[in-house]
Short mmCIF file of C-alpha atoms in Angstrom, two decimals:
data_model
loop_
_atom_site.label_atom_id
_atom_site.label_comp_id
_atom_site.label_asym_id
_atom_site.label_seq_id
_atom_site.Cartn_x
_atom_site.Cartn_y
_atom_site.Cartn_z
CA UNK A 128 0.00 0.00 0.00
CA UNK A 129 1.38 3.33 -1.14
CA UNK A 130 2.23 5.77 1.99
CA UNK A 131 3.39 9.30 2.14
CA UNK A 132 4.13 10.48 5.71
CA UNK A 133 4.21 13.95 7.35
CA UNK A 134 5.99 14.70 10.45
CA UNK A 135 3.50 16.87 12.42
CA UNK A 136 -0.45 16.80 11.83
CA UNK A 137 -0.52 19.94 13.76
CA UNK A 138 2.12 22.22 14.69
CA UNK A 139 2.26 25.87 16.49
CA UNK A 140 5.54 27.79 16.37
CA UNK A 141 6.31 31.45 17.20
CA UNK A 142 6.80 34.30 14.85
CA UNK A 143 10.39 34.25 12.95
CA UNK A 144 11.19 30.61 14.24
CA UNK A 145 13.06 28.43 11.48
CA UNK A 146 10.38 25.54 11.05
CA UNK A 147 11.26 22.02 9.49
CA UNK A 148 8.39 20.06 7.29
CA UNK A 149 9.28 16.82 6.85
CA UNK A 150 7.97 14.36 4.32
CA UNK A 151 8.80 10.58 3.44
CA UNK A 152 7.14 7.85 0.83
CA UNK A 153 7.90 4.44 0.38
CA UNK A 154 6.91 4.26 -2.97
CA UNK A 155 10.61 4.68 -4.87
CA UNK A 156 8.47 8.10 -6.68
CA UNK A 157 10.82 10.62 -8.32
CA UNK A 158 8.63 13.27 -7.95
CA UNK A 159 7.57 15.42 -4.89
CA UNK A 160 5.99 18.38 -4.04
CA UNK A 161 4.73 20.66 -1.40
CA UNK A 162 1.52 22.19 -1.73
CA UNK A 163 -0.05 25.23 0.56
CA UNK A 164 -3.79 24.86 1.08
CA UNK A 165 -6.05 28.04 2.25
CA UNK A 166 -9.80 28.46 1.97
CA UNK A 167 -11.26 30.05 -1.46
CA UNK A 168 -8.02 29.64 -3.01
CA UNK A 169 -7.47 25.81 -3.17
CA UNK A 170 -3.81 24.22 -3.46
CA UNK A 171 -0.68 26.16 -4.52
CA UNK A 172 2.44 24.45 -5.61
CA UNK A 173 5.34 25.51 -3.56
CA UNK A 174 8.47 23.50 -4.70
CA UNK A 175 8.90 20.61 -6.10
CA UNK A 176 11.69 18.26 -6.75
CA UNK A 177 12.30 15.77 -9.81
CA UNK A 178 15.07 14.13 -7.99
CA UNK A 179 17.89 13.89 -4.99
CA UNK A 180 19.01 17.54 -4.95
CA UNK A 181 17.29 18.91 -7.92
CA UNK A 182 14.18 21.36 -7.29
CA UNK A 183 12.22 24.13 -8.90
CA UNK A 184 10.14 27.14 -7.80
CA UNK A 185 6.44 26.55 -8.02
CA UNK A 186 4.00 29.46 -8.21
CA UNK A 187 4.35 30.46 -4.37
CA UNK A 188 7.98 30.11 -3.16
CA UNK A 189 8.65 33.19 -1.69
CA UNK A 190 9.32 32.78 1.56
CA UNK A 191 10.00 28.98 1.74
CA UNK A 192 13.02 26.37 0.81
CA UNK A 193 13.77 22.80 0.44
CA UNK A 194 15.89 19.83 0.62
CA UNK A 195 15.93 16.22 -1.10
CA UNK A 196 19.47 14.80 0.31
CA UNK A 197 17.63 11.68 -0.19
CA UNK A 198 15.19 10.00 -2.65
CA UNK A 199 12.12 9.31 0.04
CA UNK A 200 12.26 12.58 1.80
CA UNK A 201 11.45 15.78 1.27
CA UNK A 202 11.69 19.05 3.54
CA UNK A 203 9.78 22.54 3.26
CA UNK A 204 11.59 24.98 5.41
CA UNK A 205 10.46 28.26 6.51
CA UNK A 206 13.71 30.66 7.15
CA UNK A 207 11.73 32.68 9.18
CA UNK A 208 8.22 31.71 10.33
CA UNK A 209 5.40 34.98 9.51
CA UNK A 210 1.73 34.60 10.70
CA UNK A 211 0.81 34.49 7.17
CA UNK A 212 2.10 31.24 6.58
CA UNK A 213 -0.26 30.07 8.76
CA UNK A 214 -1.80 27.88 6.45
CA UNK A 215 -2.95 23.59 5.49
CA UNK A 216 0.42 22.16 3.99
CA UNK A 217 0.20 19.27 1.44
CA UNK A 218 3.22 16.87 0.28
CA UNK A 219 2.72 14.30 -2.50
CA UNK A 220 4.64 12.65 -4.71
CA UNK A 221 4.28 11.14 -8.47
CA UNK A 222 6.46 8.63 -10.65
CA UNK A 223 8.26 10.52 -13.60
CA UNK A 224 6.63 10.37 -16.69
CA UNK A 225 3.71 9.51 -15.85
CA UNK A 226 0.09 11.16 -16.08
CA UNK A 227 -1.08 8.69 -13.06
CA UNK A 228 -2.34 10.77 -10.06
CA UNK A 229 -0.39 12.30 -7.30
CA UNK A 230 -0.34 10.98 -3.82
CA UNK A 231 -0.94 12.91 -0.96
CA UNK A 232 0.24 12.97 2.67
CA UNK A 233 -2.22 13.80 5.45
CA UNK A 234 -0.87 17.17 5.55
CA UNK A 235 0.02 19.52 8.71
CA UNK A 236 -2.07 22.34 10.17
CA UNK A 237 0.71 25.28 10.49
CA UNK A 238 -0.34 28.05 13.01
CA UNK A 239 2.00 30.80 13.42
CA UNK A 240 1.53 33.02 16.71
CA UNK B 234 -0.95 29.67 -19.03
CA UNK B 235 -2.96 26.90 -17.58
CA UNK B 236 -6.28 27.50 -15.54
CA UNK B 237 -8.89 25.89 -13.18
CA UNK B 238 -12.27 27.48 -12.35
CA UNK B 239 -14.98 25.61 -9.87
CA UNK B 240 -17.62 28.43 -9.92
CA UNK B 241 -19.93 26.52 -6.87
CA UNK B 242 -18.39 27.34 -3.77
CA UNK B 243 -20.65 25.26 -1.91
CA UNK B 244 -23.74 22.57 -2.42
CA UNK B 245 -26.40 20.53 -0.86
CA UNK B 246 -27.77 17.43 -2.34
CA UNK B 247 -30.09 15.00 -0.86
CA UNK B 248 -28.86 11.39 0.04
CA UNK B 249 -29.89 8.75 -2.70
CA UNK B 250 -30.17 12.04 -5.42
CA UNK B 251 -27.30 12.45 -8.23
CA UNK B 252 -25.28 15.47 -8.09
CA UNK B 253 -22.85 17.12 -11.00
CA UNK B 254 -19.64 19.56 -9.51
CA UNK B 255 -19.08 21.79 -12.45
CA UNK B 256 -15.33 22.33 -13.39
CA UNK B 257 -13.54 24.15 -16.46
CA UNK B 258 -10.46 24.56 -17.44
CA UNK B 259 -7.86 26.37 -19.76
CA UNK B 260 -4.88 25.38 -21.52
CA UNK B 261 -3.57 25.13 -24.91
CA UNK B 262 -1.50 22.10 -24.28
CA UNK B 263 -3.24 19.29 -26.65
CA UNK B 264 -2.10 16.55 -23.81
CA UNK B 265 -2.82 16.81 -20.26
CA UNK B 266 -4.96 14.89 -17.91
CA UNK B 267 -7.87 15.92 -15.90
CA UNK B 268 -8.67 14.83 -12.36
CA UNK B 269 -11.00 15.25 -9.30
CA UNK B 270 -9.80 14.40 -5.96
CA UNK B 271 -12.11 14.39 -2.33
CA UNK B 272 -11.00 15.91 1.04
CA UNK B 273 -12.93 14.77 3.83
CA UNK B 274 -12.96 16.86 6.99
CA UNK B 275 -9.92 14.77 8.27
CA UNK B 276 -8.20 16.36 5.64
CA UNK B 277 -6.49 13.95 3.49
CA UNK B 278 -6.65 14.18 -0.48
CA UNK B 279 -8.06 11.31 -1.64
CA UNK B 280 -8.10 10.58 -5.88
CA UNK B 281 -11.64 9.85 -7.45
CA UNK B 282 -11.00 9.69 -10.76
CA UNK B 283 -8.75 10.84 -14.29
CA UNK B 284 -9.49 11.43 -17.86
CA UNK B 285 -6.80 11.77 -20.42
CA UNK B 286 -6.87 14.63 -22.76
CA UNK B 287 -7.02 12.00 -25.78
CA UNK B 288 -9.57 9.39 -24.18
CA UNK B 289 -12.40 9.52 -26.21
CA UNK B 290 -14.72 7.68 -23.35
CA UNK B 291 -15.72 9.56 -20.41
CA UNK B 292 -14.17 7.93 -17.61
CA UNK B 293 -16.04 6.24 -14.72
CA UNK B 294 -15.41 4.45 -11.38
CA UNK B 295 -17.98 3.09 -9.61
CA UNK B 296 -20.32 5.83 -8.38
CA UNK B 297 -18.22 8.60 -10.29
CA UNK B 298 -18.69 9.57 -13.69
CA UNK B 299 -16.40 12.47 -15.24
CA UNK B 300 -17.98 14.16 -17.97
CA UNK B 301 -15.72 15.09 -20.07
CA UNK B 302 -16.74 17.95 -22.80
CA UNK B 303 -13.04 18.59 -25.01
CA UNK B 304 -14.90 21.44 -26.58
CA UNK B 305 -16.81 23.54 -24.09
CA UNK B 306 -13.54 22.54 -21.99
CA UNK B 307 -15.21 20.72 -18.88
CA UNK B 308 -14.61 18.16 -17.14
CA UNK B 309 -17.64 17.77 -14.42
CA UNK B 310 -17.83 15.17 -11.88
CA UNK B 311 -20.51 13.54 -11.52
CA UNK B 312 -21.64 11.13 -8.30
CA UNK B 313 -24.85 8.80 -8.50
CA UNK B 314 -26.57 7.83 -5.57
CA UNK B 315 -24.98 10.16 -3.03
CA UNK B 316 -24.29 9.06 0.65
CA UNK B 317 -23.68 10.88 3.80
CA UNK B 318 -19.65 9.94 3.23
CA UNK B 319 -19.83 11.82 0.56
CA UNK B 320 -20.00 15.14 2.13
CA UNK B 321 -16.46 16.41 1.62
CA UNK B 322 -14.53 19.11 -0.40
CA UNK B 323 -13.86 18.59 -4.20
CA UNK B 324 -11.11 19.55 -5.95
CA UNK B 325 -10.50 19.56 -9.47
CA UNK B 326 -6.97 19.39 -11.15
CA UNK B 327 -5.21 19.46 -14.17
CA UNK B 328 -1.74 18.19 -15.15
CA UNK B 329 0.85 19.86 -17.72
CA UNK B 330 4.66 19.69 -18.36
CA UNK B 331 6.01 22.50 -17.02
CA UNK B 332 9.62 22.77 -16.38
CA UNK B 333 11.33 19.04 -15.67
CA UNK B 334 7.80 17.00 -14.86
CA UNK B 335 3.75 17.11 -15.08
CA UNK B 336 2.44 19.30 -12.01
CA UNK B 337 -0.82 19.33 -11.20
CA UNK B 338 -3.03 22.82 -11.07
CA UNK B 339 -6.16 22.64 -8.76
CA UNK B 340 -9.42 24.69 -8.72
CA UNK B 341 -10.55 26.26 -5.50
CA UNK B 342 -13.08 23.41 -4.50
CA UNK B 343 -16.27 22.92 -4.62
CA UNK B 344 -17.76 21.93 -0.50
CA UNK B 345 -20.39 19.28 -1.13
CA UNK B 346 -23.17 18.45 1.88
CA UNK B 347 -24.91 15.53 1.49
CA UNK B 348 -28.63 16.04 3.62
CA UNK B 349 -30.35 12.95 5.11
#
């Protein structure tokens, strides 16, 4: 059974903190992404990464970075933590080449006070 | 540049009754796929269904039929028979190459109540 895993399903951290959003799969998928979700606006593409160490801007990246030292997992950092990334964020991940769906993680509730 | 549009914000439908989400989209790729995916309160993405830009048959799995409309440029989902589980948001999404993969592109959702 195909699994993507997300660190935190909810997580609360302070205004300029440095925040860590971890996700892993199991299913050996080149593709990952991170995704922001907020009401009336649906999902936004972040970053994504085609493979270990290679990633691209999505449509929303200010703000954010990420890391792929390693083929399963697949970090969105925020440098410096603002209230208005308080938001639903998203990983999933998708085989190269193909037009098969994405998989999703359970995603993590970010509130930033 | 590649658009998704989900003009119903929100609907009710009566358990047992049929109910069509409306979606449209934009693009002047000639391959891309089209899907609809369900988030239950809990919050998890779950995929419903895909059609293929070049499949001439509108795709179906079990209870969900995507009617797919190449010309007018829809791609509605629709769900016979509907049950209290299916109360949930919609989301419908697009793929295209862009840059070194296919990304998706997702409308803002359609929040479907399903009334005993």
């Amino acid at each position: 059974d195909v699994k993507v895993t997300q660190s935190s399903r909810y997580l609360v951290k302070r205004t300029g903190e440095k925040v860590f959003l971890e996700c892993v799969q199991d299913m050996d998928h080149e593709n990952m992404f991170w995704y922001r979700q907020d009401p009336g606006l649906g999902l936004r593409l972040i970053y994504f990464s085609y493979d270990v160490k290679m990633k691209e801007k999505g449509d929303i990246p200010e703000g954010y970075s990420v890391s792929r030292e390693k083929k399963e997992r697949f970090s969105l950092i925020l440098e410096s933590a603002s209230t208005n990334q308080t938001s639903m964020y998203l990983c999933a991940t998708h085989p190269r080449s193909s037009y098969n769906e994405q998989f999703f993680g359970p995603g993590t509730r970010l509130t930033v006070l | 540049a590649q658009k998704i549009t989900q003009t119903q914000p929100g609907m009710f439908v009566q358990e047992k009754e049929a109910v069509t989400l409306d979606c449209t989209y934009d693009t002047s790729d000639q391959s891309y796929g089209l899907f609809w995916y369900k988030q239950p309160s809990s919050g998890e993405m779950i995929f419903l269904i895909y059609q293929g830009s070049y499949d001439e048959q509108n795709a179906t799995e079990g209870r969900y039929s995507l009617n797919f409309q190449k010309a007018r440029k829809s791609a509605n989902l629709v769900i016979s028979a509907s049950q209290l589980g299916d109360s949930a948001m919609y989301f419908c999404a697009m793929s295209y190459y862009g840059g070194a993969t296919n990304k998706l592109i997702f409308g803002t959702g359609t929040l479907l109540a399903v009334q005993p």
